[in-house]
PDB file of C-alpha atoms in Angstrom:
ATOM      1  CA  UNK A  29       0.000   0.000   0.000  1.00 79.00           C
ATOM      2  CA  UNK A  30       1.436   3.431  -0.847  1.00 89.00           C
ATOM      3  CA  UNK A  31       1.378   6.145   1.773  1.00 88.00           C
ATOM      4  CA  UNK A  32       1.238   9.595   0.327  1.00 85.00           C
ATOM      5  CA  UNK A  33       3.944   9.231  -2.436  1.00 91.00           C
ATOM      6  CA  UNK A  34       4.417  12.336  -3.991  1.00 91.00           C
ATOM      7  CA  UNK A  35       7.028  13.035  -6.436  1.00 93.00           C
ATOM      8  CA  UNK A  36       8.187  15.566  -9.714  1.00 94.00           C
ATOM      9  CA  UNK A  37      10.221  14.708 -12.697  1.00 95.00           C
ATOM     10  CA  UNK A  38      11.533  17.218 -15.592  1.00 94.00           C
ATOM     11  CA  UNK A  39      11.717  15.502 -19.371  1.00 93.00           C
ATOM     12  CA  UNK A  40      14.366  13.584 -20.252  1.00 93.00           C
ATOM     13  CA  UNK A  41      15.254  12.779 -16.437  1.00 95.00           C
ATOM     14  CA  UNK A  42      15.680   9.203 -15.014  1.00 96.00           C
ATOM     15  CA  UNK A  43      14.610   8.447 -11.885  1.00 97.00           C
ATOM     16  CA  UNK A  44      15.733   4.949 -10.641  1.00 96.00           C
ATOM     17  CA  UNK A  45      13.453   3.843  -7.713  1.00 97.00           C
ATOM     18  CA  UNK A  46      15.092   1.271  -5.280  1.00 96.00           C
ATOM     19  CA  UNK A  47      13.908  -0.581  -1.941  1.00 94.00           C
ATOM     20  CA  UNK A  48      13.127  -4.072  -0.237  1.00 92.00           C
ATOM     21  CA  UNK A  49      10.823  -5.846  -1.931  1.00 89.00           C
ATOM     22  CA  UNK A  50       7.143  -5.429  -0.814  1.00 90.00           C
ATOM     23  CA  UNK A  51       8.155  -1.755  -0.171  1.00 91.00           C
ATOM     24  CA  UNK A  52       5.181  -0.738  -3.331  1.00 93.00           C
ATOM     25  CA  UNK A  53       7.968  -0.180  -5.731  1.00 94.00           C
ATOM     26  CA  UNK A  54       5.993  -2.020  -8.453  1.00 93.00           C
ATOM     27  CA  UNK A  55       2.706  -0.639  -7.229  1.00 94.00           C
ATOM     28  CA  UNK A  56       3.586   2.582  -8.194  1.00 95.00           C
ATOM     29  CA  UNK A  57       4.413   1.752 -11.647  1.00 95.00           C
ATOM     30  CA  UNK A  58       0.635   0.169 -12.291  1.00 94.00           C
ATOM     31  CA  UNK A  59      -0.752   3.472 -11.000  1.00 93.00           C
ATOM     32  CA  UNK A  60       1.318   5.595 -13.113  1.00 94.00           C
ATOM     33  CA  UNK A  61       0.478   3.050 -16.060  1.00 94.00           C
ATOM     34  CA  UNK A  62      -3.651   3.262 -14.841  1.00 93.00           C
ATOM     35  CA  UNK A  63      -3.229  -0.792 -14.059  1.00 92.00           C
ATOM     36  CA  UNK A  64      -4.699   0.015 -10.583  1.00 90.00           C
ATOM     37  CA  UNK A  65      -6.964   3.057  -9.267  1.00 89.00           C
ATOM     38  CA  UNK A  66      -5.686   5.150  -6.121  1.00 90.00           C
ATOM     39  CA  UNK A  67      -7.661   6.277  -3.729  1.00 89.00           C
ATOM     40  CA  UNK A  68      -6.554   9.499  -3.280  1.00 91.00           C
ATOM     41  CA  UNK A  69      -4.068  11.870  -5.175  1.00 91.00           C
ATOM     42  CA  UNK A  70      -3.612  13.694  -8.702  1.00 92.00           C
ATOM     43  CA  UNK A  71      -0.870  12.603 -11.707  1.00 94.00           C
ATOM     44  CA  UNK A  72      -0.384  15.200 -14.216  1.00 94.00           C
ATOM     45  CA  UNK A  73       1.852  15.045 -17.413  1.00 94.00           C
ATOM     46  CA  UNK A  74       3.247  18.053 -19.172  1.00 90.00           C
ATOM     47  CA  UNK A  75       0.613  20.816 -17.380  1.00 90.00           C
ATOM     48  CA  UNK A  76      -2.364  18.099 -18.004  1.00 92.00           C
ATOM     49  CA  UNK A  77      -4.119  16.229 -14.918  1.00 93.00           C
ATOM     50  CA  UNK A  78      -4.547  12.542 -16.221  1.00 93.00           C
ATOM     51  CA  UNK A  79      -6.318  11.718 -12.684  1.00 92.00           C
ATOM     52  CA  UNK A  80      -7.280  13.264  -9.919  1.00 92.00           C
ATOM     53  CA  UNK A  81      -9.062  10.747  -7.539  1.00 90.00           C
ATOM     54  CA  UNK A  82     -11.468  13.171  -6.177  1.00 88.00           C
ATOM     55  CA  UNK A  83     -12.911  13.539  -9.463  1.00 85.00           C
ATOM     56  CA  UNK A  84     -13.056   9.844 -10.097  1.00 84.00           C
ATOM     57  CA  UNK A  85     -15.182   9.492  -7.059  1.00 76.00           C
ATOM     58  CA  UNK A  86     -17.957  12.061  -8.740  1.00 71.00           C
ATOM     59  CA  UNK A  87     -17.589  11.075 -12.244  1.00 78.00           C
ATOM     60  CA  UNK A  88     -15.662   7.728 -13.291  1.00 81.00           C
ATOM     61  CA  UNK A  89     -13.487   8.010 -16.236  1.00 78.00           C
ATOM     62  CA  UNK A  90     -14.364   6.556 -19.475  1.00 84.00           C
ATOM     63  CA  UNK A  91     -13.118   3.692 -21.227  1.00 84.00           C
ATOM     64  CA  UNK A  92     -11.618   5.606 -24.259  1.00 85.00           C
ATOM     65  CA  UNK A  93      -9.881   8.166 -22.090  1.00 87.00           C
ATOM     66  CA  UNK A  94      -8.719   5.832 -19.942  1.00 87.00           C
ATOM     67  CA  UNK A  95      -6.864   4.146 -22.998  1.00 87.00           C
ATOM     68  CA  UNK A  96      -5.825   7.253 -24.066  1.00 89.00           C
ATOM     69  CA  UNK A  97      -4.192   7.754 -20.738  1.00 91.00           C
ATOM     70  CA  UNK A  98      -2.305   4.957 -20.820  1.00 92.00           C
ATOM     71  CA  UNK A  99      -0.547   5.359 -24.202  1.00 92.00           C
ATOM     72  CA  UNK A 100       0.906   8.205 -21.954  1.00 94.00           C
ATOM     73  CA  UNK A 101       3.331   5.345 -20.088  1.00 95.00           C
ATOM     74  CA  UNK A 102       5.156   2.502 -21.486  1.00 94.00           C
ATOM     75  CA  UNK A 103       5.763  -1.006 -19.283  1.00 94.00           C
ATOM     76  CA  UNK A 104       8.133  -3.193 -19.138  1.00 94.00           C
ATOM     77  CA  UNK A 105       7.542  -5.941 -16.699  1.00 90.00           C
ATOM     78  CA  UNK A 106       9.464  -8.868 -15.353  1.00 86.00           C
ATOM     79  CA  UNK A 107       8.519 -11.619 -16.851  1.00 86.00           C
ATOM     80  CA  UNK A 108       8.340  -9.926 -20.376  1.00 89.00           C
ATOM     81  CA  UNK A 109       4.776 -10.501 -20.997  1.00 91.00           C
ATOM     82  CA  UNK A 110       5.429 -11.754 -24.655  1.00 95.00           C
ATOM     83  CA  UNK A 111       2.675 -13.477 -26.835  1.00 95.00           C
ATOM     84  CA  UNK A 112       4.367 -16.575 -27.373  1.00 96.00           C
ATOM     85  CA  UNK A 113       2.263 -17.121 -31.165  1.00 97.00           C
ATOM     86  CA  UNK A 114       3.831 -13.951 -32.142  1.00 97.00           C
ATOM     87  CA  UNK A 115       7.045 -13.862 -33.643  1.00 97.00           C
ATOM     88  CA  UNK A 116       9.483 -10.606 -32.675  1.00 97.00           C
ATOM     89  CA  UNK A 117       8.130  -8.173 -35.131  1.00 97.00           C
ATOM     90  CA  UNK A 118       4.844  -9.617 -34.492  1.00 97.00           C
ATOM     91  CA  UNK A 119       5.187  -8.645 -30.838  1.00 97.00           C
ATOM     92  CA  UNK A 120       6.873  -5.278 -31.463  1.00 97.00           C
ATOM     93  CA  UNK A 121       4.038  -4.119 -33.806  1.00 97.00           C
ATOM     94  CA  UNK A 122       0.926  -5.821 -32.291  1.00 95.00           C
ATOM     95  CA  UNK A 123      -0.237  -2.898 -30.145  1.00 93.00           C
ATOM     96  CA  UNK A 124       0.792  -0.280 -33.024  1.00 92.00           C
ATOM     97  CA  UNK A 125      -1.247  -2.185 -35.571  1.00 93.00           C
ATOM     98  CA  UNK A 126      -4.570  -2.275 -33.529  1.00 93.00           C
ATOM     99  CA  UNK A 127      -3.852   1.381 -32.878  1.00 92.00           C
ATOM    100  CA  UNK A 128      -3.731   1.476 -36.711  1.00 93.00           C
ATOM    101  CA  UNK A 129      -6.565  -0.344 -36.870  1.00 93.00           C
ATOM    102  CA  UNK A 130      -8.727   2.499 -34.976  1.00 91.00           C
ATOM    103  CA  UNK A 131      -7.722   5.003 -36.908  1.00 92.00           C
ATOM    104  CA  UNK A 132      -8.755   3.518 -40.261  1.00 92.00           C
ATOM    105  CA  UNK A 133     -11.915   3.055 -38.704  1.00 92.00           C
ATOM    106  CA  UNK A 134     -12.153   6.658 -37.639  1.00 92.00           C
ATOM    107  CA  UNK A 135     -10.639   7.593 -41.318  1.00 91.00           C
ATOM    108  CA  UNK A 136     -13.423   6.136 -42.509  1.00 91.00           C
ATOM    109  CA  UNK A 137     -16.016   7.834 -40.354  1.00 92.00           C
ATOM    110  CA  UNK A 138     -14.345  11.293 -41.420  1.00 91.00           C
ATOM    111  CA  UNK A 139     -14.529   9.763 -45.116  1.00 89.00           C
ATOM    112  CA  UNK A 140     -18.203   9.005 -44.650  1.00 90.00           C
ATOM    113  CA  UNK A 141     -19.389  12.249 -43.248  1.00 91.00           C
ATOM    114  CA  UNK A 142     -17.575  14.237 -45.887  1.00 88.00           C
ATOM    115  CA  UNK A 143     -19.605  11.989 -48.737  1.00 87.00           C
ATOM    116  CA  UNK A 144     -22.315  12.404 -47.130  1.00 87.00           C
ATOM    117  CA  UNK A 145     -22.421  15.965 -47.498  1.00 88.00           C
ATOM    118  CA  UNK A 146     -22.336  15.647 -51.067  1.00 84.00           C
ATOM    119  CA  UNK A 147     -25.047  14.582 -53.678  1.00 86.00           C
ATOM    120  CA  UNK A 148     -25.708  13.219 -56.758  1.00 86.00           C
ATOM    121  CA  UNK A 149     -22.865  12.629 -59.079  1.00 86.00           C
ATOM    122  CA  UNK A 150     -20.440  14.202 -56.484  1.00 87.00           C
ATOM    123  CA  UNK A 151     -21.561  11.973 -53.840  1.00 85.00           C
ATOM    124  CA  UNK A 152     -21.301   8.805 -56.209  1.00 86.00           C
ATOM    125  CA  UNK A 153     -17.729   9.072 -56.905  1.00 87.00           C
ATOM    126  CA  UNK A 154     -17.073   9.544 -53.584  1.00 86.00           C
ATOM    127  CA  UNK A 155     -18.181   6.477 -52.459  1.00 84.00           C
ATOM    128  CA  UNK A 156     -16.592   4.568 -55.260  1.00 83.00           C
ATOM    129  CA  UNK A 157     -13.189   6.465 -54.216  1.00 89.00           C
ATOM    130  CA  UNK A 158     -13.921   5.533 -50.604  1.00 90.00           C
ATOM    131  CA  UNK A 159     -12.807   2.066 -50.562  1.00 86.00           C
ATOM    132  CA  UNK A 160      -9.853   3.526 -52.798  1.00 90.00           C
ATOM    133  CA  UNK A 161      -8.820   5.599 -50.150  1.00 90.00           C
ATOM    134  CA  UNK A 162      -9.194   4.297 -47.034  1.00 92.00           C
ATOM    135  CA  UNK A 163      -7.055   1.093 -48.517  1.00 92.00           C
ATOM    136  CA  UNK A 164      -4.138   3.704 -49.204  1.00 93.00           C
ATOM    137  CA  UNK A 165      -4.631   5.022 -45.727  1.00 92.00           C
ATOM    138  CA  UNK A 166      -4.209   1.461 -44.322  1.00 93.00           C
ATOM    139  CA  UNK A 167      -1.337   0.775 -46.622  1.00 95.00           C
ATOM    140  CA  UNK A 168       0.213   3.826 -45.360  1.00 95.00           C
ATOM    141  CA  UNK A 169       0.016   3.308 -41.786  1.00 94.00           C
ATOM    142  CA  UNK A 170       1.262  -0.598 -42.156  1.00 95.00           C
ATOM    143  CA  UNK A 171       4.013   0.810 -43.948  1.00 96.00           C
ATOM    144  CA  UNK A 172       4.679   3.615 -41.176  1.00 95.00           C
ATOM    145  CA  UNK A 173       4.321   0.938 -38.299  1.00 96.00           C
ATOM    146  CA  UNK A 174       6.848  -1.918 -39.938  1.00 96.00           C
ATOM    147  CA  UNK A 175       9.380   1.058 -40.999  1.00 97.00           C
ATOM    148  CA  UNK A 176       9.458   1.836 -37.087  1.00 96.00           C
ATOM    149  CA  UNK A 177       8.893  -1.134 -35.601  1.00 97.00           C
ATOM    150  CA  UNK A 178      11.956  -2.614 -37.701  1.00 97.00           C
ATOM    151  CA  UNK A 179      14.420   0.577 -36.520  1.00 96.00           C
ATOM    152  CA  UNK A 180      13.422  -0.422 -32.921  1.00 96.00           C
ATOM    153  CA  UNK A 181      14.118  -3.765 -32.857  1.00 97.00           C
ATOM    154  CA  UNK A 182      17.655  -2.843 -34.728  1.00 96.00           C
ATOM    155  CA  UNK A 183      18.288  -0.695 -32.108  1.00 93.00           C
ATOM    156  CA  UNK A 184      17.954  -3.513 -29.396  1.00 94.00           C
ATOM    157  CA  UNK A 185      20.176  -5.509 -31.307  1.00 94.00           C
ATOM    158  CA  UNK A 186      17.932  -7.864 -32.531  1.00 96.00           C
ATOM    159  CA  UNK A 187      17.646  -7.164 -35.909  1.00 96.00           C
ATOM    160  CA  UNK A 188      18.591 -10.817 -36.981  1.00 96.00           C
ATOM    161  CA  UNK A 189      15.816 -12.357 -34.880  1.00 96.00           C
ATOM    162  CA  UNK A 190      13.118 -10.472 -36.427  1.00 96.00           C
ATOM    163  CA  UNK A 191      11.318 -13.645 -37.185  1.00 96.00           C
ATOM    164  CA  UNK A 192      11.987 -15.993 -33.959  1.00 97.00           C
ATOM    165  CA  UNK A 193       9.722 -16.642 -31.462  1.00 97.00           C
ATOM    166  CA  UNK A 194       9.689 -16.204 -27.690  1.00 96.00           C
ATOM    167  CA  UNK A 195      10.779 -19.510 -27.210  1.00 96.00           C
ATOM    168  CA  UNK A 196      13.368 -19.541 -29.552  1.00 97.00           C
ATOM    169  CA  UNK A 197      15.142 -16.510 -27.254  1.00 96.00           C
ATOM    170  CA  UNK A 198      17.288 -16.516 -24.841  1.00 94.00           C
ATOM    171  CA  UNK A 199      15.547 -14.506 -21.157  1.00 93.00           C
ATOM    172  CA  UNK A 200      17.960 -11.071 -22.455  1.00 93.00           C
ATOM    173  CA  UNK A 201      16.474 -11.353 -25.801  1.00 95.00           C
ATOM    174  CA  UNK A 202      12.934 -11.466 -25.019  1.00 95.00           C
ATOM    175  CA  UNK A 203      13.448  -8.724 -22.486  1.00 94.00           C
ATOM    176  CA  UNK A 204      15.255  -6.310 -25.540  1.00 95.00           C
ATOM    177  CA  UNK A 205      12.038  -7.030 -27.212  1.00 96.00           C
ATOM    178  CA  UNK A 206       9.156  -6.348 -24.325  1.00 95.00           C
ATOM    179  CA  UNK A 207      11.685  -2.543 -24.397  1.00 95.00           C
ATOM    180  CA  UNK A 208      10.852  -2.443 -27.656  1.00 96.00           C
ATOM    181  CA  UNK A 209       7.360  -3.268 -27.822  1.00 96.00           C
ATOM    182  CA  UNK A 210       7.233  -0.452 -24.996  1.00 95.00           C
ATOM    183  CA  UNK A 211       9.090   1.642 -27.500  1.00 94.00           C
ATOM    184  CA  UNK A 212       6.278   0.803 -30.366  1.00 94.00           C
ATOM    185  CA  UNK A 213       3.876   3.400 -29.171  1.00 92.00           C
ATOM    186  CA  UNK A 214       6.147   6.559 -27.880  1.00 92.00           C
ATOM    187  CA  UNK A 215       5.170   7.053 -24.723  1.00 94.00           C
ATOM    188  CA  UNK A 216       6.047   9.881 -22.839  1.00 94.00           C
ATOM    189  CA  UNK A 217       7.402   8.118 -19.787  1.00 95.00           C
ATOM    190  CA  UNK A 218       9.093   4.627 -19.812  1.00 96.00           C
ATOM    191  CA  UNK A 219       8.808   2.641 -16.923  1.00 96.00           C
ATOM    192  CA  UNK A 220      10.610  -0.706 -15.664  1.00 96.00           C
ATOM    193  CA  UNK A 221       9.480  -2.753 -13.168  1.00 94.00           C
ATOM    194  CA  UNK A 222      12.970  -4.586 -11.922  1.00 93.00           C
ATOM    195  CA  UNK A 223      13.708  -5.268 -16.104  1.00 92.00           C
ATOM    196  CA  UNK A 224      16.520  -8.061 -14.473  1.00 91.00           C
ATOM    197  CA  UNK A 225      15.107  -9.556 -11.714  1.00 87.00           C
ATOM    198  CA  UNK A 226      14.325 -12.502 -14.122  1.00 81.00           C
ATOM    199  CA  UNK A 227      17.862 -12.872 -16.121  1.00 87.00           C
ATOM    200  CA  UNK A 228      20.749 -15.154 -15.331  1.00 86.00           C
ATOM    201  CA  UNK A 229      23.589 -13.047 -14.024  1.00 83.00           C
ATOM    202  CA  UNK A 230      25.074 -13.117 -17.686  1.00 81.00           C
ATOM    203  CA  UNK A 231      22.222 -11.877 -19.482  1.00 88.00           C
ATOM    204  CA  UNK A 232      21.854  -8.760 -17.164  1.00 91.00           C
ATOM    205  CA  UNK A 233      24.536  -6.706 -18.617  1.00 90.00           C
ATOM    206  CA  UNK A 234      22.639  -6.932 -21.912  1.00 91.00           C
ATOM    207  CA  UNK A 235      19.827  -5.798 -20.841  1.00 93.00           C
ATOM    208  CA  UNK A 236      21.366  -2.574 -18.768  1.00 93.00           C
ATOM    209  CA  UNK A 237      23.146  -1.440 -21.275  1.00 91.00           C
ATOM    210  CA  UNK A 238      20.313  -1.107 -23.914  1.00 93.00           C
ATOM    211  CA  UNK A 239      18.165   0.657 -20.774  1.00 93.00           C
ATOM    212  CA  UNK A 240      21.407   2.833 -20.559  1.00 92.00           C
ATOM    213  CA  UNK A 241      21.669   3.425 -24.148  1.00 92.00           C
ATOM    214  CA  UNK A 242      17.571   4.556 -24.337  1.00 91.00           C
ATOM    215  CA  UNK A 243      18.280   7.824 -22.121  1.00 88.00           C
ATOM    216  CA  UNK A 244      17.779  11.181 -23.781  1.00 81.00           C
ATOM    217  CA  UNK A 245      16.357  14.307 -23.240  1.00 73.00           C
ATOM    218  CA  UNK A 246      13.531  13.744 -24.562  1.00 81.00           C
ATOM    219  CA  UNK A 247      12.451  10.556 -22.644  1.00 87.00           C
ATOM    220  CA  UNK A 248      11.326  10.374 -18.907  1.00 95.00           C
ATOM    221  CA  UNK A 249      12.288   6.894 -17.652  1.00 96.00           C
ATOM    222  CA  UNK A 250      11.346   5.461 -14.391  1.00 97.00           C
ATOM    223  CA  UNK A 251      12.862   2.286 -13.306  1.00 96.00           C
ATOM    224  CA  UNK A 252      12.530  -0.194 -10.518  1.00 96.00           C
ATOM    225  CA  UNK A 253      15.636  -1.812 -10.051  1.00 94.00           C
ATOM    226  CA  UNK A 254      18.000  -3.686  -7.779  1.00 91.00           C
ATOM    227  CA  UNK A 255      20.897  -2.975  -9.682  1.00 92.00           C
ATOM    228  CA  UNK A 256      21.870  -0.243  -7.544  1.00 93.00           C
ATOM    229  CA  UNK A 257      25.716   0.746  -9.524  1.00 92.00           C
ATOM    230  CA  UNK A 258      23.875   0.792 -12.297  1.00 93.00           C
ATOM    231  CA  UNK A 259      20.520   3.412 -10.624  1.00 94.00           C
ATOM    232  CA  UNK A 260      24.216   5.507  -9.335  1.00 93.00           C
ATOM    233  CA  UNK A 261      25.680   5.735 -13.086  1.00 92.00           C
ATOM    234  CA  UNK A 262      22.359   6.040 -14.834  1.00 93.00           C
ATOM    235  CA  UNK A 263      19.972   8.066 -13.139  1.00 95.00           C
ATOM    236  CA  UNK A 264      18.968  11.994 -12.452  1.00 95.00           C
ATOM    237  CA  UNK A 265      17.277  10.944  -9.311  1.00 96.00           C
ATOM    238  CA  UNK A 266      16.802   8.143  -7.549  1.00 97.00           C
ATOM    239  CA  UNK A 267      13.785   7.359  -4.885  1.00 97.00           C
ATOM    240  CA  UNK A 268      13.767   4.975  -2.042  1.00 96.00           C
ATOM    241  CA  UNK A 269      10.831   3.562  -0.586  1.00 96.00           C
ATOM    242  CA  UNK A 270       9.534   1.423   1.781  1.00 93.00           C
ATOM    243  CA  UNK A 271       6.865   0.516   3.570  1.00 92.00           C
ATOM    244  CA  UNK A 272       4.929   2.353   0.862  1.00 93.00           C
ATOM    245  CA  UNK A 273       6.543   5.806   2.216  1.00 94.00           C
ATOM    246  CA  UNK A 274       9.563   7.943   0.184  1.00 94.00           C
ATOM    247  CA  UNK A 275      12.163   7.421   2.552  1.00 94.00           C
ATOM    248  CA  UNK A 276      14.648   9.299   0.675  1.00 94.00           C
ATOM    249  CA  UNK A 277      14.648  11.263  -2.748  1.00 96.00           C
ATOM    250  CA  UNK A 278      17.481  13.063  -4.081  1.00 95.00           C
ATOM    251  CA  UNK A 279      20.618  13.174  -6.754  1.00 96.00           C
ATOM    252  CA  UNK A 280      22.084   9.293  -6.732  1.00 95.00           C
ATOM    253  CA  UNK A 281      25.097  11.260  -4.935  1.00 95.00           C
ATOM    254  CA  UNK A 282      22.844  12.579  -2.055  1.00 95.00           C
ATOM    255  CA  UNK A 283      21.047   8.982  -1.881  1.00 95.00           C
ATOM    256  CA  UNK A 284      23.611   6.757  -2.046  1.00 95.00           C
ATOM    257  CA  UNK A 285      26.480   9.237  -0.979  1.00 93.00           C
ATOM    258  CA  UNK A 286      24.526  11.180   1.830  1.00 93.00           C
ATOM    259  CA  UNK A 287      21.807   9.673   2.922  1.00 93.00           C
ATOM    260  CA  UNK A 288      19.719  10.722   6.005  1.00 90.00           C
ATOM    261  CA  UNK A 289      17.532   8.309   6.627  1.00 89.00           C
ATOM    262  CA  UNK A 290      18.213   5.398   8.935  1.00 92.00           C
ATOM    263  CA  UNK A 291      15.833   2.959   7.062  1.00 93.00           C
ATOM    264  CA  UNK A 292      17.913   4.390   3.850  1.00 94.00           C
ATOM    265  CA  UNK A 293      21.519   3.643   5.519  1.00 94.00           C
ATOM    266  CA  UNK A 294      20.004   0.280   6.244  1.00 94.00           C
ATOM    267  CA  UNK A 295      19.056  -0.563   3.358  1.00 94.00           C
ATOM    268  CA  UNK A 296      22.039   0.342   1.224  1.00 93.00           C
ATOM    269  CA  UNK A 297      24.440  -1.193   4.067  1.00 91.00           C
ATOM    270  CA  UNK A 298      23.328  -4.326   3.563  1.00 89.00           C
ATOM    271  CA  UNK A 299      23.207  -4.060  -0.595  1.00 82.00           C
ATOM    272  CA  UNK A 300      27.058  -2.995  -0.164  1.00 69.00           C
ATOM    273  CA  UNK A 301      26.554   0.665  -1.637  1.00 59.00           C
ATOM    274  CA  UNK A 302      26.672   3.196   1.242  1.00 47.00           C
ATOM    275  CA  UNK A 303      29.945   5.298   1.051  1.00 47.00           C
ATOM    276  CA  UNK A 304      30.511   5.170   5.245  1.00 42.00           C
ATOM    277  CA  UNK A 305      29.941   1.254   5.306  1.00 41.00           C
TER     278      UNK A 305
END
């Protein structure tokens, strides 16, 4: 259960968020991703409240805006989450294409209203070029989506798996690919709940160092991790918690170099990473 977490981020920064587990580490990510409903408290984006639970309780949000929340915040959990009948590309595109899929259809409802403003002759060979067009529209965004998708998974380093299933990869490839899949649909903040936790020791470094190579200034990342040299090198902030509460939030050099906390100093004593141990 989280306890009045409250937190601010600035574009492009990382914040790595550390702690026992059970602390509400991964609970955090499913609120920010709208997989589970606070109670209380607001989450706004870029000057624009996505929730505010005091307005759920008088009005509930809708189904469409609540998918159109979510395309705000990108996953990537675990166990990887992969469909196992898709191949790679399948995977990477899946989401993308039924996005696609949507927007033909409401292509075709602009398309429809225009026609049906028209009459007679006008308003015949409209309809005959509306099957016309709305197959070039389709063509165009499955050409837009595989163009993408295909950069993506090259810059995973999986461009020569592009056909292989889940099952054919090893635990660091089909974790590349769930980043990529994330990837697919641009969201403005990229989470990771603990991206390694699953990996041989091995396949780890793999793994970090495409999550390393993702950071920008123009992508938010939040990531749940255990990997705490790698939260130090890679992040703008860094958040512990526990027991649902922000112990500590800071720079990774007043975290894991200063901390005040004593469930903080605790906790990084016995992971090996406080400077005074």
């Amino acid at each position: 259960m989280l306890k009045g977490i409250s937190f601010g981020l600035e574009k492009g920064e990382v914040l790595a968020v550390i702690g026992a587990s059970g602390g509400g580490k991964t609970t955090l990510l499913r609120c920010l991703n709208f997989l589970e409903t606070p109670d209380d408290g607001r989450l706004e984006l870029g000057g624009e409240v996505l929730f505010d639970a005091a307005a759920e309780r008088v009005r509930r949000t809708d189904d469409a805006t609540l998918r159109k929340n979510r395309l705000h915040f990108g996953l990537v959990f675990q166990q990887f989450n992969l469909f196992p009948q898709y191949s790679v590309l399948g995977n990477v595109t899946l989401a993308r294409r039924m996005l696609d899929k949507q927007a033909v259809k409401e292509e075709k409802k602009r398309l429809l209203s225009e026609m049906n403003k028209l009459s007679g002759d006008a308003r015949r060979a409209a309809k005959a070029d509306l099957k016309r067009a709305l197959a070039a529209y389709a063509a165009e965004a499955e050409k837009r989506t595989n163009e993408e998708a295909l950069a993506l998974i090259e810059r995973v380093g999986l461009s020569d798996k592009l056909n292989a299933y889940p099952c054919e990869l090893s635990g660091g490839q089909c974790q590349r690919v769930a980043i990529a899949r994330a990837l697919a649909l641009t969201p403005d903040v990229l989470c990771f709940d603990e991206p390694t936790s699953a990996l041989d020791p091995e396949l780890t470094g793999e793994v970090l160092r495409v999550i390393k190579g993702l950071k920008s200034g123009d992508r938010t990342m939040i990531i749940v991790t255990h990997e705490m040299d790698f939260a130090r090198r890679v992040a703008d902030k860094v958040m512990f918690i526990a027991d649902g509460m922000v112990e500590e939030f800071g720079t990774p050099d007043e975290v894991f170099g200063t901390p005040s906390g004593e469930k903080t100093i605790a906790f990084l004593s016995a992971h090996g990473d406080a400077e005074n141990e």
